[in-house]
Tab-separated table of C-alpha atoms in Angstrom:
chain	number	residue	atom	x	y	z
A	1	MET	CA	-5.654	7.367	53.147
A	2	SER	CA	-6.618	5.703	50.531
A	3	LEU	CA	-10.549	6.403	49.190
A	4	THR	CA	-13.364	4.126	48.418
A	5	HIS	CA	-15.421	4.956	45.281
A	6	THR	CA	-18.529	3.412	45.990
A	7	PRO	CA	-20.632	2.453	42.621
A	8	ALA	CA	-23.224	5.061	43.526
A	9	ARG	CA	-20.424	7.658	43.616
A	10	ARG	CA	-19.136	6.416	40.074
A	11	ARG	CA	-22.921	6.591	38.930
A	12	THR	CA	-23.305	10.025	40.353
A	13	ALA	CA	-20.391	11.348	38.851
A	14	ALA	CA	-21.183	10.153	35.538
A	15	ALA	CA	-24.849	11.657	35.973
A	16	VAL	CA	-23.923	14.934	36.202
A	17	LEU	CA	-20.805	14.674	33.447
A	18	THR	CA	-23.539	13.597	30.896
A	19	ALA	CA	-25.755	16.159	32.683
A	20	ALA	CA	-23.345	19.004	31.417
A	21	LEU	CA	-22.447	17.646	27.971
A	22	LEU	CA	-25.720	17.924	27.078
A	23	VAL	CA	-26.996	20.368	24.056
A	24	PRO	CA	-30.052	21.287	24.482
A	25	LEU	CA	-32.837	20.729	22.052
A	26	ALA	CA	-35.914	23.351	21.389
A	27	ALA	CA	-38.788	21.248	21.291
A	28	CYS	CA	-41.698	22.192	19.204
A	29	GLY	CA	-44.088	24.757	20.541
A	30	ASN	CA	-43.049	23.702	23.769
A	31	SER	CA	-42.411	28.350	25.009
A	32	ASP	CA	-41.855	27.087	28.542
A	33	ASP	CA	-38.674	25.059	27.826
A	34	THR	CA	-35.735	25.639	30.811
A	35	LYS	CA	-32.551	25.607	30.015
A	36	GLU	CA	-30.384	23.061	31.359
A	37	ASP	CA	-27.221	24.838	33.769
A	38	ALA	CA	-24.001	23.239	31.583
A	39	ALA	CA	-21.967	23.855	34.950
A	40	GLY	CA	-23.764	20.417	36.463
A	41	SER	CA	-25.405	22.527	39.160
A	42	SER	CA	-27.101	20.334	42.471
A	43	GLY	CA	-30.670	20.511	40.404
A	44	SER	CA	-29.336	19.146	37.370
A	45	ALA	CA	-27.688	15.869	38.949
A	46	SER	CA	-30.648	15.174	41.134
A	47	ALA	CA	-32.722	15.153	37.833
A	48	SER	CA	-29.748	12.989	36.364
A	49	ALA	CA	-30.730	10.607	38.939
A	50	THR	CA	-33.788	11.189	39.089
A	51	GLY	CA	-34.349	10.045	35.799
A	52	SER	CA	-31.925	6.933	36.400
A	53	ALA	CA	-34.144	5.889	38.993
A	54	SER	CA	-37.253	6.008	36.884
A	55	GLY	CA	-35.417	3.205	34.605
A	56	ALA	CA	-35.857	5.890	31.510
A	57	PRO	CA	-31.845	7.712	31.301
A	58	ALA	CA	-32.120	11.244	30.400
A	59	ALA	CA	-31.460	11.684	26.564
A	60	ASP	CA	-32.536	14.286	24.136
A	61	LEU	CA	-35.324	12.480	22.203
A	62	ILE	CA	-35.950	13.104	18.107
A	63	VAL	CA	-39.799	12.271	17.760
A	64	LEU	CA	-41.052	12.228	14.293
A	65	ALA	CA	-44.911	12.228	15.013
A	66	ALA	CA	-48.106	12.776	12.754
A	67	ALA	CA	-49.564	16.441	11.889
A	68	SER	CA	-53.038	15.220	13.647
A	69	LEU	CA	-51.150	14.393	17.450
A	70	THR	CA	-49.809	17.608	17.390
A	71	ASP	CA	-51.525	19.680	20.416
A	72	VAL	CA	-51.705	16.220	22.051
A	73	PHE	CA	-48.088	15.564	21.998
A	74	LYS	CA	-46.780	18.962	22.822
A	75	THR	CA	-48.949	18.755	26.149
A	76	ALA	CA	-47.704	14.507	26.059
A	77	GLY	CA	-44.253	15.774	26.069
A	78	ALA	CA	-44.436	18.075	28.563
A	79	ALA	CA	-45.756	16.046	30.736
A	80	TYR	CA	-43.141	13.305	30.277
A	81	GLU	CA	-40.017	15.142	30.838
A	82	LYS	CA	-41.451	16.874	34.319
A	83	SER	CA	-41.763	13.179	35.129
A	84	HIS	CA	-38.855	12.677	33.580
A	85	PRO	CA	-35.940	15.230	34.316
A	86	GLY	CA	-33.297	15.736	31.906
A	87	THR	CA	-34.896	14.065	29.538
A	88	LYS	CA	-35.304	16.300	26.382
A	89	LEU	CA	-38.343	15.837	23.753
A	90	THR	CA	-37.803	17.444	20.252
A	91	PHE	CA	-40.806	16.666	18.137
A	92	SER	CA	-41.033	16.847	14.055
A	93	PHE	CA	-44.540	16.897	13.065
A	94	ALA	CA	-45.487	16.395	9.097
A	95	GLY	CA	-47.800	14.137	6.989
A	96	SER	CA	-47.200	10.532	7.576
A	97	GLN	CA	-45.619	9.992	4.561
A	98	GLU	CA	-42.875	12.165	4.946
A	99	LEU	CA	-41.909	11.104	8.072
A	100	VAL	CA	-41.544	7.608	6.592
A	101	ALA	CA	-39.384	8.993	3.854
A	102	GLN	CA	-37.503	10.824	6.406
A	103	VAL	CA	-36.717	7.392	8.442
A	104	SER	CA	-35.843	5.571	5.111
A	105	GLN	CA	-33.635	8.254	3.861
A	106	GLY	CA	-31.527	8.150	7.471
A	107	SER	CA	-32.580	11.369	8.669
A	108	ARG	CA	-31.786	10.588	13.017
A	109	ALA	CA	-34.847	10.063	15.418
A	110	ASP	CA	-35.336	7.662	17.972
A	111	VAL	CA	-39.166	7.159	18.038
A	112	LEU	CA	-41.863	7.337	15.042
A	113	VAL	CA	-45.185	7.806	15.521
A	114	THR	CA	-47.446	7.740	12.057
A	115	ALA	CA	-51.353	8.141	11.646
A	116	ASP	CA	-51.714	4.510	9.832
A	117	THR	CA	-50.140	0.983	9.884
A	118	LYS	CA	-49.513	0.885	6.208
A	119	SER	CA	-47.025	4.296	7.117
A	120	MET	CA	-45.198	2.184	9.863
A	121	ASP	CA	-45.034	-1.385	8.006
A	122	LYS	CA	-42.799	0.880	5.075
A	123	VAL	CA	-40.014	1.365	7.717
A	124	LYS	CA	-40.715	-1.945	9.155
A	125	ALA	CA	-36.661	-2.646	8.513
A	126	ASP	CA	-35.654	0.666	10.075
A	127	THR	CA	-38.132	0.754	13.755
A	128	GLY	CA	-38.294	-2.101	16.253
A	129	THR	CA	-41.891	-3.284	16.698
A	130	PRO	CA	-45.062	-1.420	16.754
A	131	ALA	CA	-47.332	-0.632	19.140
A	132	ILE	CA	-50.810	0.987	18.841
A	133	ILE	CA	-50.919	3.935	21.044
A	134	ALA	CA	-54.658	5.820	19.863
A	135	LYS	CA	-57.457	5.304	17.097
A	136	ASN	CA	-58.571	8.347	16.082
A	137	ARG	CA	-62.153	8.371	13.282
A	138	LEU	CA	-63.165	10.938	10.445
A	139	VAL	CA	-65.410	14.166	10.632
A	140	ILE	CA	-66.684	16.723	8.566
A	141	ALA	CA	-64.843	19.958	9.476
A	142	THR	CA	-66.726	23.097	8.037
A	143	GLY	CA	-67.340	26.816	8.791
A	144	GLU	CA	-68.115	27.903	11.901
A	145	GLY	CA	-71.610	27.610	12.236
A	146	ASN	CA	-72.140	25.067	9.172
A	147	PRO	CA	-72.793	28.097	7.211
A	148	PHE	CA	-73.493	25.643	3.965
A	149	LYS	CA	-75.709	22.857	6.556
A	150	VAL	CA	-73.604	20.437	5.118
A	151	ASP	CA	-75.355	17.251	7.021
A	152	ASP	CA	-73.582	13.767	5.817
A	153	LEU	CA	-70.834	13.116	3.057
A	154	LYS	CA	-73.272	13.176	0.374
A	155	ASP	CA	-73.639	16.665	0.767
A	156	LEU	CA	-70.029	16.855	-0.019
A	157	ALA	CA	-70.773	16.017	-3.884
A	158	ASP	CA	-71.794	19.199	-4.647
A	159	THR	CA	-69.600	21.123	-6.711
A	160	LYS	CA	-71.573	24.660	-5.552
A	161	LEU	CA	-69.062	23.786	-2.462
A	162	LYS	CA	-65.282	23.326	-2.159
A	163	VAL	CA	-64.164	21.140	-0.543
A	164	VAL	CA	-60.678	20.547	0.850
A	165	LEU	CA	-59.005	16.703	1.230
A	166	ALA	CA	-55.492	15.255	2.448
A	167	ALA	CA	-53.837	13.671	0.022
A	168	PRO	CA	-54.052	10.493	-1.267
A	169	GLU	CA	-50.463	9.320	-0.275
A	170	VAL	CA	-51.691	10.744	3.495
A	171	PRO	CA	-53.422	7.854	5.776
A	172	ALA	CA	-55.918	10.718	6.259
A	173	GLY	CA	-56.932	11.276	2.232
A	174	LYS	CA	-56.746	7.419	2.155
A	175	TYR	CA	-59.071	6.796	5.037
A	176	SER	CA	-61.245	9.614	2.896
A	177	LYS	CA	-60.925	8.164	-0.261
A	178	GLN	CA	-62.402	4.666	1.513
A	179	ILE	CA	-65.238	6.182	2.947
A	180	LEU	CA	-65.911	8.359	-0.098
A	181	ASP	CA	-65.990	5.402	-1.809
A	182	ALA	CA	-68.431	3.001	0.028
A	183	GLN	CA	-70.790	5.685	-0.178
A	184	LYS	CA	-70.483	5.854	-3.879
A	185	VAL	CA	-70.070	10.090	-2.406
A	186	THR	CA	-67.515	11.798	-5.844
A	187	VAL	CA	-65.683	14.904	-4.395
A	188	LYS	CA	-63.557	17.329	-6.658
A	189	PRO	CA	-61.793	18.907	-4.242
A	190	VAL	CA	-60.212	22.460	-4.330
A	191	SER	CA	-57.104	21.410	-3.014
A	192	GLN	CA	-55.178	18.557	-1.749
A	193	GLU	CA	-53.408	18.841	1.436
A	194	PRO	CA	-49.739	17.259	2.174
A	195	ASN	CA	-51.054	16.814	5.758
A	196	VAL	CA	-54.511	17.359	7.608
A	197	ARG	CA	-53.413	20.404	10.149
A	198	ALA	CA	-53.740	21.533	6.358
A	199	VAL	CA	-56.650	20.853	5.262
A	200	LEU	CA	-58.353	22.053	9.163
A	201	SER	CA	-56.122	25.374	8.413
A	202	LYS	CA	-58.147	26.085	4.720
A	203	VAL	CA	-61.361	25.388	6.610
A	204	GLU	CA	-60.618	27.752	9.038
A	205	LEU	CA	-59.150	30.323	7.181
A	206	GLY	CA	-62.684	29.760	5.104
A	207	GLU	CA	-60.386	28.911	2.057
A	208	ALA	CA	-62.623	25.833	1.876
A	209	ASP	CA	-66.100	25.244	3.152
A	210	ALA	CA	-66.008	22.005	4.487
A	211	GLY	CA	-63.216	18.874	4.699
A	212	LEU	CA	-62.147	15.487	5.782
A	213	VAL	CA	-60.108	15.534	9.400
A	214	TYR	CA	-59.531	13.951	12.441
A	215	LYS	CA	-62.469	14.215	15.416
A	216	THR	CA	-59.626	15.304	17.086
A	217	ASP	CA	-58.332	18.280	14.876
A	218	ALA	CA	-62.241	19.532	14.124
A	219	ALA	CA	-61.913	19.449	18.789
A	220	SER	CA	-58.817	21.548	18.616
A	221	ALA	CA	-60.163	24.398	16.478
A	222	ALA	CA	-63.853	24.177	18.341
A	223	ASP	CA	-63.965	27.615	18.050
A	224	LYS	CA	-63.401	28.202	14.414
A	225	VAL	CA	-64.807	25.244	12.989
A	226	ASP	CA	-67.797	22.582	13.441
A	227	ALA	CA	-67.886	19.017	13.531
A	228	VAL	CA	-70.623	17.112	11.068
A	229	GLU	CA	-70.490	13.805	13.011
A	230	ILE	CA	-69.908	10.648	10.590
A	231	PRO	CA	-71.659	7.342	10.966
A	232	ASP	CA	-69.511	4.184	12.803
A	233	ASP	CA	-70.932	2.311	9.461
A	234	GLN	CA	-69.815	4.580	6.955
A	235	ASN	CA	-66.686	5.580	8.992
A	236	ALA	CA	-63.093	4.527	9.189
A	237	ILE	CA	-61.142	4.249	12.431
A	238	ALA	CA	-57.626	5.115	12.009
A	239	LYS	CA	-54.685	3.238	14.102
A	240	TYR	CA	-51.958	5.148	15.597
A	241	PRO	CA	-48.243	2.884	15.914
A	242	ALA	CA	-45.400	3.712	17.676
A	243	ALA	CA	-42.606	2.109	16.900
A	244	THR	CA	-38.350	3.051	18.541
A	245	ILE	CA	-35.473	3.985	15.428
A	246	LYS	CA	-33.289	0.978	15.265
A	247	ASP	CA	-30.673	3.185	14.520
A	248	SER	CA	-31.755	5.769	17.724
A	249	LYS	CA	-28.408	6.342	20.293
A	250	ASN	CA	-31.222	6.639	22.375
A	251	ALA	CA	-32.143	3.154	22.423
A	252	GLU	CA	-33.095	2.962	26.451
A	253	ALA	CA	-35.304	6.639	26.183
A	254	ALA	CA	-37.152	5.992	23.533
A	255	ALA	CA	-38.353	2.385	24.153
A	256	ALA	CA	-39.414	4.597	27.464
A	257	PHE	CA	-40.915	6.912	25.715
A	258	VAL	CA	-42.560	4.356	23.282
A	259	ALA	CA	-43.669	2.584	26.957
A	260	TRP	CA	-44.807	5.764	28.636
A	261	LEU	CA	-47.177	6.282	25.339
A	262	SER	CA	-49.707	3.001	26.392
A	263	SER	CA	-49.329	4.214	30.166
A	264	PRO	CA	-52.005	5.141	32.539
A	265	GLU	CA	-51.004	8.995	32.302
A	266	GLY	CA	-50.005	9.015	28.332
A	267	GLN	CA	-53.299	7.124	27.551
A	268	LYS	CA	-54.922	9.865	29.774
A	269	ILE	CA	-53.407	13.035	27.959
A	270	LEU	CA	-54.558	11.108	24.407
A	271	GLN	CA	-58.505	10.213	25.347
A	272	ASP	CA	-58.596	13.806	26.875
A	273	ALA	CA	-57.592	15.386	23.541
A	274	GLY	CA	-60.280	13.255	22.033
A	275	PHE	CA	-57.854	9.555	21.203
A	276	GLN	CA	-59.817	6.631	20.997
A	277	LYS	CA	-58.375	3.934	23.080
A	278	PRO	CA	-56.110	1.446	21.122
């Protein structure tokens, strides 16, 4: 008796084979990652089928993301993997200028998310059309309790204060220079860091008295630092564009993740973390 191989059976067999061949990648900071069954168990088959049904094929995605997205993307990644079974997200966090250099050098990646549009523009030949997924603003981070009574940007000019800033080539450093120049405030930082999280760390550890960081960064360390608000008319708006990498071998899955970041679920996670609407 001949057997009829229906399209559904062929898709199921392909899904099981794909799940069996995937090599899990450890997502940064994700301590509860689960290992896929290399033997292609019924759970793996079900996961792949679900991923296909959602319109986003199961894949291992490498996401290059600005350092200020570290905490929120860990949360977002866990939520995305839960709603897209069979997909694994691996995040690489760094200053946007470092991420852009990686893309330019051909490093393997599927998605790029920077903390400014200028950085993304530098690799527009290597990416798809970017979408703004969030906005942010700067605050002055000080030690817990604000021991030096820093009230505004002009206080950062006090030479007795140890102020740390992001380096000029880093988006947070560019925004910092922009707002300090606009207020005619001259700051001589004790150090200029490669990304905004390094600035935050210096303040957390007491190695700096104050630093300019994003509002979301200060909120992530609310038990260790105080955040001094900067008035809107003295502040800068940071825009976060996300785009797929043209050389990605997982183009469809990468595009699905970028689109999800603008979805109601993705936006809720970003805004719950303190990011502003795009």
